[in-house]
Structure formats: C-alpha cells, structure tokens
XYZ file of C-alpha atoms in Angstrom:
706
model
C 25.931 60.215 22.506
C 29.372 61.081 21.146
C 27.874 61.807 17.717
C 25.314 64.259 19.141
C 27.988 66.037 21.137
C 30.200 66.347 18.048
C 27.392 67.785 15.949
C 26.486 70.350 18.616
C 30.102 71.409 18.955
C 30.498 71.851 15.192
C 27.313 73.949 14.965
C 28.519 76.232 17.753
C 31.903 76.701 16.072
C 30.221 77.537 12.759
C 27.924 80.100 14.409
C 30.863 81.758 16.134
C 32.779 81.828 12.847
C 29.894 83.580 11.093
C 29.657 86.113 13.887
C 33.373 86.798 13.603
C 33.056 87.333 9.866
C 30.055 89.646 10.357
C 32.000 91.915 12.720
C 33.380 94.318 10.093
C 32.394 96.653 7.285
C 29.859 95.202 4.814
C 30.853 93.747 1.468
C 30.427 96.074 -1.516
C 27.116 95.286 -3.309
C 26.909 94.465 -6.994
C 25.634 97.124 -9.472
C 21.820 97.281 -9.614
C 19.887 96.055 -12.641
C 17.505 98.837 -13.723
C 14.931 98.869 -16.514
C 11.709 100.595 -17.598
C 8.926 98.013 -17.791
C 6.522 98.521 -20.684
C 3.067 97.194 -21.097
C -0.487 97.748 -20.026
C 0.287 98.379 -16.318
C 3.335 100.698 -16.458
C 3.314 101.898 -20.067
C 7.095 102.640 -20.028
C 7.033 105.316 -17.294
C 8.751 104.316 -13.993
C 12.195 102.829 -13.440
C 12.531 99.499 -11.574
C 15.857 98.423 -10.001
C 16.916 95.121 -8.502
C 19.743 95.730 -6.020
C 20.794 92.127 -5.148
C 20.743 92.512 -1.381
C 23.019 90.804 1.136
C 20.823 88.579 3.370
C 22.481 89.691 6.632
C 19.979 91.633 8.738
C 22.572 93.902 10.372
C 23.265 95.677 7.043
C 21.173 98.585 5.759
C 20.818 99.182 2.025
C 19.898 102.290 0.063
C 19.522 103.154 -3.641
C 21.062 106.389 -4.938
C 20.799 108.025 -8.388
C 21.911 111.286 -9.982
C 22.140 112.759 -13.455
C 25.300 111.942 -15.280
C 26.242 115.645 -15.549
C 25.229 116.663 -12.012
C 25.865 115.708 -8.400
C 22.283 116.281 -7.298
C 21.932 112.910 -5.661
C 18.642 111.437 -4.592
C 18.041 108.219 -2.785
C 15.658 105.781 -1.175
C 16.420 103.178 1.463
C 14.998 99.844 2.505
C 15.814 96.155 2.267
C 13.632 95.265 -0.694
C 14.105 93.282 -3.845
C 12.566 95.847 -6.190
C 13.134 99.599 -5.926
C 10.941 101.906 -7.999
C 12.085 105.348 -9.147
C 8.983 107.259 -10.111
C 8.913 109.422 -13.220
C 8.748 112.627 -11.173
C 12.059 111.772 -9.426
C 14.334 111.811 -12.488
C 14.847 113.896 -15.651
C 15.246 112.636 -19.153
C 18.800 111.746 -19.950
C 21.452 109.480 -18.552
C 21.254 108.476 -14.918
C 23.912 106.977 -12.682
C 22.490 104.487 -10.184
C 24.309 102.750 -7.333
C 23.631 100.812 -4.106
C 25.134 101.572 -0.694
C 25.454 99.091 2.231
C 26.068 100.305 5.784
C 26.415 98.850 9.270
C 27.970 99.853 12.617
C 31.493 99.089 11.396
C 31.349 101.118 8.185
C 29.812 101.349 4.704
C 30.445 100.207 1.125
C 29.211 101.353 -2.307
C 28.546 99.401 -5.474
C 29.759 100.458 -8.925
C 27.447 102.753 -10.939
C 24.890 101.418 -13.367
C 24.179 103.759 -16.356
C 20.575 104.072 -17.550
C 19.538 106.148 -20.678
C 16.004 107.368 -20.080
C 15.815 109.272 -23.375
C 16.042 106.101 -25.538
C 13.309 103.815 -24.281
C 14.446 100.978 -26.533
C 17.699 100.696 -24.619
C 16.075 100.404 -21.197
C 12.563 99.124 -21.859
C 11.564 95.640 -20.635
C 8.382 94.154 -21.999
C 6.079 91.730 -20.144
C 6.589 87.984 -20.690
C 4.696 86.227 -23.477
C 1.592 84.080 -22.993
C 2.055 80.425 -23.994
C -0.497 77.956 -25.387
C -0.128 74.376 -26.695
C -1.488 71.810 -29.165
C -1.750 68.286 -27.722
C -1.791 66.404 -31.013
C 1.425 67.841 -32.467
C 3.266 68.469 -29.173
C 3.638 72.108 -30.221
C 3.518 75.334 -28.187
C 2.899 78.880 -29.375
C 2.768 82.226 -27.618
C 1.805 85.872 -28.023
C 4.143 88.813 -27.434
C 3.106 92.425 -28.219
C 5.684 95.111 -28.981
C 5.231 98.839 -29.645
C 4.134 99.651 -33.174
C 7.379 101.508 -33.821
C 9.440 98.480 -32.823
C 9.853 95.195 -34.641
C 10.120 91.706 -33.158
C 13.694 90.709 -32.510
C 13.757 87.143 -31.095
C 12.496 84.812 -28.322
C 14.142 82.115 -26.223
C 12.520 78.761 -25.231
C 13.567 76.432 -22.451
C 12.122 73.045 -21.370
C 12.622 70.144 -19.003
C 10.833 66.984 -17.904
C 8.807 66.964 -14.743
C 11.468 64.887 -12.976
C 14.421 67.091 -13.987
C 15.880 70.110 -12.196
C 17.927 71.758 -14.958
C 16.543 73.432 -18.070
C 17.386 72.780 -21.717
C 17.370 76.044 -23.818
C 16.786 76.800 -27.517
C 17.694 80.418 -28.441
C 16.864 82.803 -31.285
C 13.428 81.531 -32.144
C 11.922 84.145 -34.468
C 8.560 82.445 -34.804
C 5.855 82.563 -32.191
C 5.779 78.739 -31.915
C 8.019 75.832 -30.990
C 7.844 72.092 -31.772
C 9.927 69.493 -29.874
C 11.453 66.697 -31.902
C 11.352 63.085 -30.596
C 9.987 63.626 -27.107
C 9.958 60.711 -24.701
C 6.616 58.921 -24.775
C 4.151 59.471 -21.968
C 6.316 62.185 -20.421
C 5.254 65.518 -18.966
C 7.381 68.440 -20.174
C 7.567 71.966 -18.735
C 8.091 74.979 -21.080
C 8.941 78.689 -20.605
C 9.418 81.517 -23.150
C 10.987 85.017 -22.960
C 11.162 87.654 -25.737
C 12.596 91.104 -26.523
C 11.571 93.878 -28.875
C 14.398 95.416 -30.916
C 17.206 96.463 -28.631
C 15.061 96.295 -25.514
C 15.858 94.114 -22.606
C 14.520 90.579 -22.633
C 11.286 89.997 -20.842
C 10.972 87.793 -17.853
C 10.280 84.108 -18.424
C 6.683 83.166 -18.926
C 4.787 81.003 -16.544
C 5.560 77.250 -16.715
C 3.430 75.484 -19.285
C 3.105 71.687 -18.960
C 2.491 69.322 -21.851
C 2.352 65.478 -21.911
C 3.742 63.586 -24.883
C 1.842 60.885 -26.685
C 1.435 57.549 -24.834
C 2.766 54.266 -26.218
C 2.834 50.690 -24.950
C 5.120 50.245 -21.898
C 8.754 49.775 -22.854
C 11.119 47.594 -20.806
C 10.492 44.910 -18.170
C 9.519 45.035 -14.531
C 12.210 44.629 -11.886
C 10.785 41.598 -10.037
C 11.909 40.422 -6.605
C 10.586 38.849 -3.405
C 9.993 40.701 -0.133
C 10.370 38.379 2.861
C 9.265 39.460 6.301
C 11.857 38.475 8.916
C 10.546 37.202 12.243
C 11.880 35.004 15.058
C 9.948 32.036 13.640
C 11.129 32.415 10.049
C 10.120 34.409 6.985
C 7.042 34.865 4.821
C 7.577 36.177 1.281
C 5.436 38.121 -1.192
C 6.083 39.107 -4.802
C 7.182 42.716 -5.318
C 8.432 44.897 -8.189
C 9.484 48.451 -8.908
C 7.190 50.696 -10.912
C 7.996 51.491 -14.512
C 9.181 55.048 -15.250
C 6.585 57.652 -16.233
C 7.665 57.331 -19.858
C 5.703 54.080 -19.954
C 2.452 55.965 -19.621
C -0.392 55.525 -17.198
C -0.287 51.928 -15.980
C -3.805 50.532 -15.702
C -2.946 47.166 -14.165
C -0.688 44.109 -13.960
C -0.943 40.523 -15.200
C 0.763 37.845 -13.058
C 1.289 34.103 -13.635
C 2.176 32.023 -10.536
C 3.492 28.467 -11.032
C 3.292 26.186 -7.975
C 5.358 23.100 -7.138
C 2.315 20.865 -7.639
C 2.103 21.802 -11.341
C -0.637 24.373 -10.738
C -0.808 27.677 -12.634
C -2.644 30.702 -11.221
C -3.411 33.767 -13.385
C -4.036 37.183 -11.820
C -5.192 40.380 -13.540
C -5.135 43.183 -10.995
C -6.284 46.720 -11.767
C -4.456 49.635 -10.163
C -7.750 51.528 -9.871
C -9.566 48.647 -8.143
C -6.979 46.269 -6.625
C -9.615 44.500 -4.464
C -7.063 43.776 -1.754
C -4.764 41.823 -4.084
C -2.295 44.609 -4.880
C -0.648 47.375 -2.837
C 1.306 50.138 -4.609
C 3.482 52.694 -2.840
C 5.498 55.539 -4.313
C 8.148 53.331 -5.906
C 7.137 49.686 -5.339
C 4.110 47.446 -5.757
C 3.546 44.020 -4.213
C 0.940 41.274 -4.198
C -0.670 40.470 -0.865
C -0.745 36.684 -1.398
C 2.087 34.510 -0.025
C 4.694 32.886 -2.252
C 4.600 29.625 -0.291
C 5.024 26.626 -2.628
C 5.465 28.966 -5.629
C 8.324 27.902 -7.918
C 8.301 30.660 -10.573
C 6.455 33.888 -11.433
C 5.891 36.099 -14.482
C 4.497 39.673 -14.385
C 3.779 42.321 -17.057
C 2.311 45.855 -16.909
C -0.251 47.246 -19.328
C -1.733 50.611 -20.262
C -4.237 51.805 -22.846
C -1.779 51.184 -25.697
C -0.600 47.659 -24.785
C 1.457 45.581 -22.344
C 5.150 45.298 -21.488
C 7.313 42.263 -22.056
C 6.736 39.729 -19.204
C 9.404 39.642 -16.520
C 10.256 36.144 -15.202
C 11.718 34.999 -11.888
C 12.486 31.500 -10.594
C 12.373 31.531 -6.807
C 15.078 29.847 -4.694
C 14.269 26.482 -3.105
C 14.352 26.682 0.719
C 17.161 24.602 2.234
C 19.329 24.619 -0.913
C 20.860 28.067 -0.519
C 24.596 28.455 -0.804
C 26.515 30.131 2.012
C 30.088 29.812 0.798
C 30.765 33.494 0.137
C 31.021 36.148 2.838
C 29.743 39.696 2.507
C 31.035 42.825 4.231
C 28.621 45.483 5.500
C 29.283 49.017 6.730
C 26.240 50.837 8.059
C 25.361 54.106 9.727
C 22.180 56.142 10.035
C 22.404 57.475 6.461
C 24.429 55.026 4.371
C 24.551 51.277 3.859
C 27.511 49.901 1.915
C 27.713 46.234 0.938
C 30.768 44.603 -0.640
C 31.667 41.055 -1.587
C 34.509 39.133 -3.189
C 34.417 38.085 -6.813
C 33.954 34.327 -7.287
C 37.191 32.448 -7.890
C 35.613 30.638 -10.852
C 33.156 32.930 -12.674
C 30.199 31.192 -14.259
C 29.038 31.941 -17.781
C 25.476 31.511 -16.582
C 25.791 34.369 -14.060
C 23.797 37.408 -15.179
C 24.022 39.788 -12.200
C 24.158 40.095 -8.416
C 21.231 41.242 -6.303
C 21.796 42.993 -2.976
C 18.900 43.686 -0.633
C 18.205 44.868 2.891
C 15.122 44.277 4.998
C 14.211 45.782 8.346
C 13.190 43.086 10.827
C 9.503 42.777 11.756
C 8.456 45.189 8.988
C 5.416 44.348 6.827
C 5.861 43.901 3.051
C 6.727 47.055 1.168
C 8.280 48.797 4.192
C 11.910 48.951 5.282
C 12.939 47.073 2.146
C 14.943 47.798 -1.006
C 17.178 46.017 -3.483
C 19.624 46.872 -6.260
C 21.075 44.808 -9.089
C 24.784 44.875 -9.883
C 26.620 43.619 -12.936
C 29.062 40.730 -12.754
C 31.988 43.191 -12.686
C 30.677 45.070 -9.641
C 31.553 44.065 -6.085
C 29.990 46.987 -4.169
C 26.469 48.307 -3.669
C 25.389 51.511 -1.895
C 22.027 52.370 -0.331
C 21.003 55.854 0.796
C 18.323 56.267 3.412
C 17.367 56.931 7.000
C 18.200 53.817 9.058
C 16.846 53.518 12.579
C 19.088 53.083 15.579
C 19.089 49.825 17.554
C 17.006 48.219 14.771
C 18.111 44.992 13.032
C 18.470 44.958 9.253
C 19.088 41.766 7.340
C 21.463 42.306 4.418
C 21.523 39.539 1.788
C 23.416 38.759 -1.399
C 21.949 36.732 -4.289
C 22.951 35.717 -7.790
C 20.618 35.819 -10.777
C 21.298 33.588 -13.771
C 20.406 34.180 -17.395
C 17.514 31.790 -16.858
C 16.179 34.070 -14.066
C 17.083 31.500 -11.398
C 17.823 32.946 -7.959
C 20.507 31.546 -5.637
C 21.054 32.809 -2.111
C 24.714 33.478 -1.288
C 24.827 34.896 2.231
C 22.926 36.959 4.822
C 23.985 38.938 7.900
C 22.238 41.068 10.549
C 23.539 44.603 10.990
C 22.629 47.745 12.952
C 23.127 51.438 12.144
C 23.912 51.962 15.844
C 24.120 49.244 18.506
C 22.945 49.411 22.107
C 22.729 47.179 25.177
C 20.341 44.223 24.705
C 17.308 43.325 26.789
C 17.239 40.454 29.312
C 16.579 36.893 28.195
C 12.835 36.104 28.438
C 13.302 32.801 30.330
C 16.119 31.421 32.485
C 16.114 28.416 34.854
C 18.205 25.534 36.198
C 17.259 21.866 35.813
C 18.891 18.403 36.043
C 20.399 19.444 39.350
C 22.958 16.917 40.655
C 25.523 16.958 43.455
C 28.378 18.486 41.411
C 26.755 19.719 38.207
C 23.655 21.435 36.842
C 22.253 22.300 33.407
C 21.107 25.853 32.702
C 18.367 26.643 30.189
C 17.405 29.996 28.646
C 15.591 31.411 25.631
C 17.433 33.710 23.243
C 16.681 37.419 23.286
C 14.089 38.173 20.564
C 15.548 39.765 17.456
C 13.508 42.940 17.892
C 14.942 43.421 21.437
C 18.579 42.529 20.826
C 19.501 46.154 19.920
C 22.773 44.857 18.473
C 24.603 41.746 17.325
C 24.890 39.446 20.370
C 28.495 38.298 20.687
C 28.013 35.843 23.580
C 26.062 35.200 26.786
C 27.850 35.936 30.069
C 27.039 33.563 32.974
C 28.099 34.602 36.489
C 27.918 31.993 39.297
C 27.742 33.169 42.935
C 28.409 30.818 45.873
C 28.951 32.614 49.141
C 31.848 34.995 48.563
C 33.029 33.155 45.454
C 32.263 34.372 41.945
C 32.924 32.542 38.675
C 32.311 33.861 35.153
C 31.518 31.700 32.108
C 30.944 32.790 28.489
C 28.444 30.784 26.421
C 28.507 31.013 22.641
C 25.484 32.204 20.679
C 23.336 29.453 19.189
C 21.069 29.953 16.167
C 18.388 28.005 18.008
C 15.797 29.693 20.148
C 16.539 27.479 23.187
C 20.029 27.288 24.707
C 21.650 25.087 27.388
C 24.900 25.239 29.337
C 26.298 22.706 31.865
C 27.988 23.924 35.032
C 30.406 21.356 36.497
C 32.698 20.984 39.514
C 30.109 22.300 41.964
C 29.977 21.509 45.683
C 27.286 19.152 47.057
C 24.474 20.595 49.184
C 25.483 24.164 48.312
C 23.243 27.161 47.487
C 24.038 28.895 44.191
C 22.804 32.021 42.406
C 23.374 32.282 38.653
C 22.948 35.408 36.524
C 22.956 35.567 32.738
C 23.043 38.516 30.318
C 23.627 39.037 26.607
C 26.628 41.045 25.430
C 26.858 43.208 22.270
C 29.531 45.584 20.997
C 27.869 48.318 23.082
C 28.208 46.285 26.283
C 26.258 43.794 28.444
C 22.499 43.953 28.833
C 20.099 43.338 31.700
C 20.494 40.286 33.997
C 18.207 37.313 34.471
C 18.637 35.318 37.727
C 18.108 31.685 38.766
C 18.748 30.067 42.191
C 19.227 26.390 43.076
C 20.807 24.048 45.627
C 22.903 21.053 44.666
C 21.951 17.610 45.965
C 23.652 15.301 48.500
C 26.601 13.309 47.184
C 25.574 9.641 47.221
C 28.842 7.768 46.548
C 28.235 4.207 45.390
C 31.788 3.588 44.257
C 32.529 1.024 47.021
C 29.612 -1.145 45.835
C 30.705 -1.319 42.241
C 33.361 -4.069 42.742
C 31.134 -6.487 44.680
C 28.302 -5.991 42.216
C 30.600 -6.646 39.279
C 32.077 -9.761 40.894
C 28.621 -11.069 41.758
C 27.403 -10.572 38.209
C 30.489 -12.332 36.853
C 29.976 -15.256 39.248
C 26.345 -15.673 38.226
C 27.331 -15.584 34.572
C 30.061 -18.197 35.094
C 27.740 -20.537 37.054
C 25.030 -20.253 34.420
C 27.597 -20.931 31.735
C 28.923 -24.037 33.516
C 25.388 -25.374 34.021
C 24.553 -24.780 30.395
C 27.721 -26.500 29.203
C 27.157 -29.462 31.505
C 23.559 -29.899 30.397
C 24.729 -29.992 26.785
C 28.039 -31.835 27.060
C 27.490 -33.702 30.373
C 27.960 -37.239 29.057
C 31.124 -36.317 27.144
C 32.607 -34.600 30.200
C 31.674 -37.561 32.427
C 33.335 -40.061 30.106
C 36.596 -38.124 30.240
C 36.834 -37.950 34.044
C 38.036 -40.699 36.483
C 35.323 -42.696 38.194
C 35.615 -41.065 41.624
C 34.795 -37.598 40.079
C 31.294 -38.560 39.016
C 30.202 -41.085 41.708
C 26.487 -40.213 41.708
C 24.084 -41.893 44.217
C 20.791 -43.401 43.190
C 18.352 -43.658 46.097
C 16.595 -46.678 44.624
C 19.771 -48.756 45.106
C 19.602 -48.287 48.866
C 18.254 -51.140 51.041
C 15.814 -48.648 52.479
C 13.926 -48.535 49.180
C 14.044 -52.374 49.112
C 12.162 -52.643 52.404
C 8.534 -53.211 51.510
C 7.484 -52.567 55.107
C 8.927 -49.042 55.159
C 8.591 -47.677 51.658
C 5.536 -48.025 49.520
C 5.814 -48.923 45.905
C 3.897 -45.748 45.182
C 7.183 -43.947 45.225
C 8.252 -45.709 42.142
C 7.273 -42.631 40.108
C 10.330 -40.784 41.348
C 12.603 -40.228 38.375
C 16.155 -39.083 38.368
C 17.361 -37.630 35.083
C 20.499 -38.770 33.312
C 20.102 -42.309 34.815
C 18.305 -45.446 33.816
C 14.966 -46.036 35.562
C 15.964 -49.552 36.818
C 19.735 -49.661 37.021
C 21.255 -53.109 37.355
C 24.152 -53.031 39.726
C 25.896 -55.403 42.114
C 26.244 -54.872 45.795
C 29.555 -53.415 46.723
C 31.066 -54.425 50.004
C 34.004 -52.763 51.595
C 36.012 -55.156 53.679
C 38.829 -54.107 55.868
C 41.552 -56.732 55.744
C 43.585 -57.080 58.816
C 45.866 -59.978 59.548
C 46.218 -61.459 62.910
C 49.784 -60.514 62.820
C 48.565 -56.879 62.576
C 46.766 -57.349 65.900
C 49.932 -58.425 67.614
C 52.299 -56.116 65.880
C 51.770 -53.157 63.519
C 55.097 -53.791 61.880
C 54.016 -57.202 60.515
C 51.312 -56.469 57.923
C 50.026 -59.377 55.832
C 49.388 -57.075 52.809
C 52.053 -54.382 52.402
C 50.453 -52.872 49.292
C 46.973 -52.129 50.712
C 44.668 -52.442 53.716
C 41.347 -53.063 51.998
C 39.943 -55.030 49.188
C 36.597 -55.093 47.394
C 34.385 -58.175 47.474
C 31.665 -58.647 44.921
C 29.027 -61.227 45.738
C 25.558 -62.303 44.803
C 24.423 -62.781 48.399
C 24.219 -60.512 51.406
C 27.407 -60.876 53.397
C 27.473 -60.098 57.025
C 30.669 -58.395 57.897
C 32.182 -57.402 61.149
C 35.142 -55.040 60.823
C 36.340 -55.897 64.304
C 36.164 -59.724 63.880
C 39.348 -61.207 62.399
C 37.538 -64.365 61.438
C 35.546 -62.600 58.747
C 38.582 -62.811 56.544
C 37.955 -66.496 55.929
C 34.210 -66.052 55.325
C 34.626 -63.922 52.192
C 33.060 -65.665 49.181
C 35.312 -67.105 46.598
C 33.818 -65.042 43.787
C 35.253 -61.922 45.354
C 38.049 -60.531 43.261
C 41.301 -58.918 44.233
C 40.961 -55.201 44.886
C 42.702 -52.583 42.890
C 46.078 -52.072 44.483
C 46.191 -48.346 43.542
C 42.962 -47.235 45.190
C 42.520 -50.130 47.665
C 39.110 -51.188 46.134
C 37.633 -52.865 43.123
C 36.131 -51.001 40.232
C 32.376 -50.546 40.066
C 30.782 -53.015 37.608
C 27.334 -53.931 36.342
C 25.851 -57.435 36.402
C 22.874 -58.674 34.512
C 20.878 -60.896 36.897
C 18.288 -63.473 36.008
C 14.831 -63.738 37.646
C 15.956 -66.547 39.935
C 18.878 -64.495 41.056
C 16.536 -61.539 41.731
C 14.274 -63.737 43.855
C 17.180 -65.045 45.771
C 18.436 -61.492 46.272
C 15.087 -60.433 47.617
C 15.136 -63.324 50.103
C 18.651 -62.415 51.118
C 17.607 -58.791 51.504
C 14.802 -59.825 53.878
C 17.351 -61.763 55.865
C 19.584 -58.740 55.890
C 16.782 -56.647 57.406
C 16.837 -58.908 60.457
C 20.482 -58.290 61.099
C 21.798 -55.802 63.563
C 21.674 -52.004 63.122
C 25.396 -51.965 62.518
C 24.938 -54.224 59.516
C 22.158 -51.943 58.176
C 24.353 -48.896 58.404
C 27.041 -50.567 56.355
C 24.928 -51.981 53.532
C 26.299 -52.357 50.014
C 24.717 -49.125 48.754
C 26.236 -47.019 51.510
C 29.568 -48.810 51.200
C 29.630 -48.077 47.491
C 28.951 -44.382 47.826
C 30.698 -43.716 51.153
C 34.400 -42.847 51.063
C 36.814 -45.676 51.834
C 39.249 -45.641 54.681
C 42.050 -45.091 52.215
C 40.348 -42.011 50.816
C 39.750 -40.650 54.295
C 43.384 -41.217 55.276
C 44.661 -39.622 52.104
C-alpha cells in the first residue's frame, strides 16, 4: 500500500512540474529542413519542409518564407510534419524559410533556412532506391535513377540482424550492389540503401530488405537443466533446456539419451514439427513431458538439415545426498531478484560453475522458472522479471563439476511482497489430562502462506486469564505442542495463528475441558512395600528350597524342630486311623523315620514340696529320660522319680533336657513297642495327652519360663 501511494504521489508531482514548465513562452524551434523532391510524382516542382514540431498541444506553429531580397513574407500554419510550398507561391531565386511557435504567453522564431530554387541540384532530393537480393551469394543490389544531366555520386548501405536495434553503416558505395563478408550462419539480416545524385540531397532510406544467410550445422551445446515442480508433498522433475540462438538455423528436432539407475538406456528422437506429446517448446525453453524419476544421467543434442550439435551431458543429483553447508542471500521485489553467496573456503579444482535458479511454487514445468550459470569467480546472480505478490518462489544454488555432476548447495523460499497468512487447515486438542494437553495442527499450505512463516502464536483463554505461547515452525506437515500447568476440571479455549513479517494471520480455535485430578500418590508407598515384601518372601523360599539342608545343618536343634505326624501315637492306633493313610508323604523327611520316644519328666524332690529353698538339683528342674518301653508318668506324684528306668541318661544341664537321638530297633523290639503302645492306649486321657511325640515337640517348662 505504501508503494502505491508513493508512486501516485511522484506522478502527481511530475505532472505539476510539467505544467509549471509549460506556463511560459514556447521554446524557439529549430530551422526547417526544406528540399525539392524529384522523381515521377513531383518532378522537381514543389518545396517540402520538415519543421520539427514541439509535441506540446498548447503551441501553434506556422511556416514563413520570403525572397532573400524582399520582405514580402508569406506563410502557412498548422501542426504538421510536412509543409508543402507550391510552385505558384515562390519565385525562382533564394528563399529564406523559418518556423514560428506561439502560445498565450508569447512567441518564438527559429533561425532562417536558405533554399536556392534556381539551382535544382543544390536542393533536389531524389526518391530512395529499390533493393533486390541474391540468396546464393548473400548479395544485394538496387536501382537509382538520376536526371540525364546529372551523374551518380554515391550511395550508403546500412544493415543489422533481426535481433539488433542499432544499424551498422558502410558509406560511399559507388556500385549499385553490396556483398557482406562473413555473415553469421542461419541469421536474418535487414538492409537499407540511400543515394544522391551529384550535389543533391541524399534520398530517404529504402524500405527494409531482409535476407537470411546460409545454414550450417548447429554450433555450440544445449544448456541442459532440470525443472522441478514444487508442491507440499515434494517435487517432480522434468528435463529442460534453452533453445539455441537463431544462428544455429532451423532446428528440426532433438535427440535425447536417458540413463536409469537400473542400467537401462532410453533413446528419444522428438521432432519439433510433430512432438506427439513428448516435447513442449516455449519462446525460450523446451522441456520433455516425461518424469526424471530414477534417471541418473541425460544427454541431448539438436539437429537441423545440415547436421547435429555436440551432445550436452548432465548427471542428476541423487536425492538425499544434497549438501546444505553454504547459505545463500536473496533480495527480491516485484521486478528484480538478486542472489548472492559466499565463495567456498577451499575451492575445488573440479568445480566448473555455479547454477542459480528460481521456481514459482505450484507452477507446471516451463512456467515461473529460470536459471543462470555463473563462473567460479562470480558470487552474484541477477534475474529480471515480473514477480507476483504473496507468491512463494524457491531459490536454489547448485554446483556443476567438469564431469557435469550436479550438487545441491542450498534452497530458500522468498516472496516479492509478503502478506498475512491463511488459517491452519486443522487444529484440535487431544491427550487431555488434568494439568496438561497436547495440541495438534496442520501447517498452512505453501500456496496459502503468503509469506515466510516465522512462528505459530498460541493464545490460551481460561476465564479472564490469557496466556500466549510461540511455537517454532516445523518442516513437517503435522505439528504438536504440549500445554502444561493447567487447572483440573477447567474449560479452556485455545486459538492458533501463523505469523509472517507482514503480521499474524487468521485464527483457528479449539475448546476442551481438563479432567479430574486423581491423586494416587498416597498409595505408592504401600504398593512399593508390598511388592518388596513379596519379592523378599519368594527369594527366601527359593533359597531355602535350594540350600535348605545346608542352612538346617548350621542352625541349633531347637530352630528346626519339625513335627512328623506319623510319630504320634494317634497314627499308631489301628482302631482310629486306617493304614490307608500311609500314602501321606512329607517332603524333606524319610518315609519311615526311626526315632525313640522322648519323655519329659519334671524332677521335684520331696524337699522341694516342704520348702522351695531346698532344691535337690540346683542346676536344673527337668531331665530327659529315654526308654524302650512306655512309661507312665505323673507330674504330680513324687514317687515317679524312683520309677524312671535305668537306661535314662542325665539331661543336658544347659537346656534342661537330653538331645534328640535316633535308635535302630530290631523286629522284636518293634513288636514289644507295639504291645506297649496298646497298653498305653488303655491309660488315662492325661497320659495320652503327654505321649512321647507331644513331649518331644512341645516346649519344655524351661523354655516356657525363659
């Protein structure tokens, strides 16, 4: 908007300046050029004058003439480029002719121009010559007729190519022909001729005569390159080249050789007259319509009726192996595109030249695309053109080796004029928790960015609170951003917009509500302790199952006192327990352990009954009796002390009982034990409750007291 305003202001100032300059007397005109044209139409009678008028419309012009020796002035007026003084309006002799300019502020006169009407040779101007040509010799000739009394003086020839603006002149040609030496092959030349007779004025230039030089085989090589269409999904490339100059003659077609990565060679011969959909040629460029996917190298030559050009080779870059270690600098407006880069710190001898290109995004091949090649000493390239506003252009820098290998250096996106971008196409919130949420959005499409996106602005609204976050731009199409430190069970509204140098774009909105805060922190410690306990118990069980016997051997006897139910008198009673239970097996023990009955006897002296201070055994109160027969004991009868069998041994004084021992019994002893056990079953219930098995595995009185 500022640029348009500036241009309008400058145009108004210029118009006012011109008006100010026009408000005054006119500028004095230049002297008129007058002559007497000779030939078939005029036959050297009337006088023609060219005044050289000022183009300003507010000025009036008039032509005035008078004899040199008289002040009888005549005149004609009118803004024309050719005034005619008829023969009846002047007398033979010298005439003085001038031009007068006049407006509302005054008038001005030109200097006089002297014309001698008596000597026709001094003022006659003959018609231009007529030119013809000879194609084989690249020679032109012309005809120019003078009066019989006059002789031919000289002619001038000028020429130029069809592409040139300025003329090249050869003067003083006395012949009526002209031959050009060493013309460019297959080039169209334009010729003009003017002549004079004697001292007469030179004629006007003849009409332009065109002549094409002889055609030869095309000279030079094609400027090959690849044109890649830029889209959001990637790029698709085609082979393109610039046309040869007209000096190479009429190009009839192109021969192309395409080498693929799978060692396949494809030959194409495409005619420019009948391309059959394989070739498209514009004013400057041509390109093949087939894709360069999987193509490793190409070679193209042009041919005409005289032969073919030298093939031009190009090795295409491998995708994914491009270098991006050198930055490029781009300055762009609506008319100019300037690209500069730094010289490499270590120049390579294999480097041939740099290639700089630009490509308009989303343009088909052959459109919005150009490239230039720069020598190794150059670090700047300039493009002239009309670049669209708010339109992305990809500017790229490449290197080309002497082996025609292409390496990509760097690429950037630039705009001639930036604007505000469009809204993101998709925006939503997911993974919603109590205090955080993840935002997801798709990037603005390249064609709708309208400028280089600097960042994405995220604004979070919660009630009257407002928080702003800036998310960096990702090269990926999909973007995410995590919002943290939110409040549980709270409604939020989030807006996102892209920001360019011109400002922020349109908003996209998403709404969500955070979840309830379920705090399980107080359960973590019990769960951890429980897991540790289970692990420790499992570890202890595993160690005991593996090293149980070793651990048992290292411990005192009272730590591993393990009962065996088959040693109880209950299992010995044939009337109560069936032998069918004999299948019961207890691991880690022998199936038929051989043990002796253990009897716990409480020793109390009669002195103890009368007085507690007079104990018969000061070291202990109990002793263990080992016997082969069932002993009936009565803890409250003092006479049982004398009934203890002799084979009973003295108890251990430390623990108050004898150690547990095994005895190997014979069959007779087993029978006798069984008879004794049947006798024991007939004893009182008190005796049954204090059998040897229970006495062995029940704690002693000493242990209970301790």
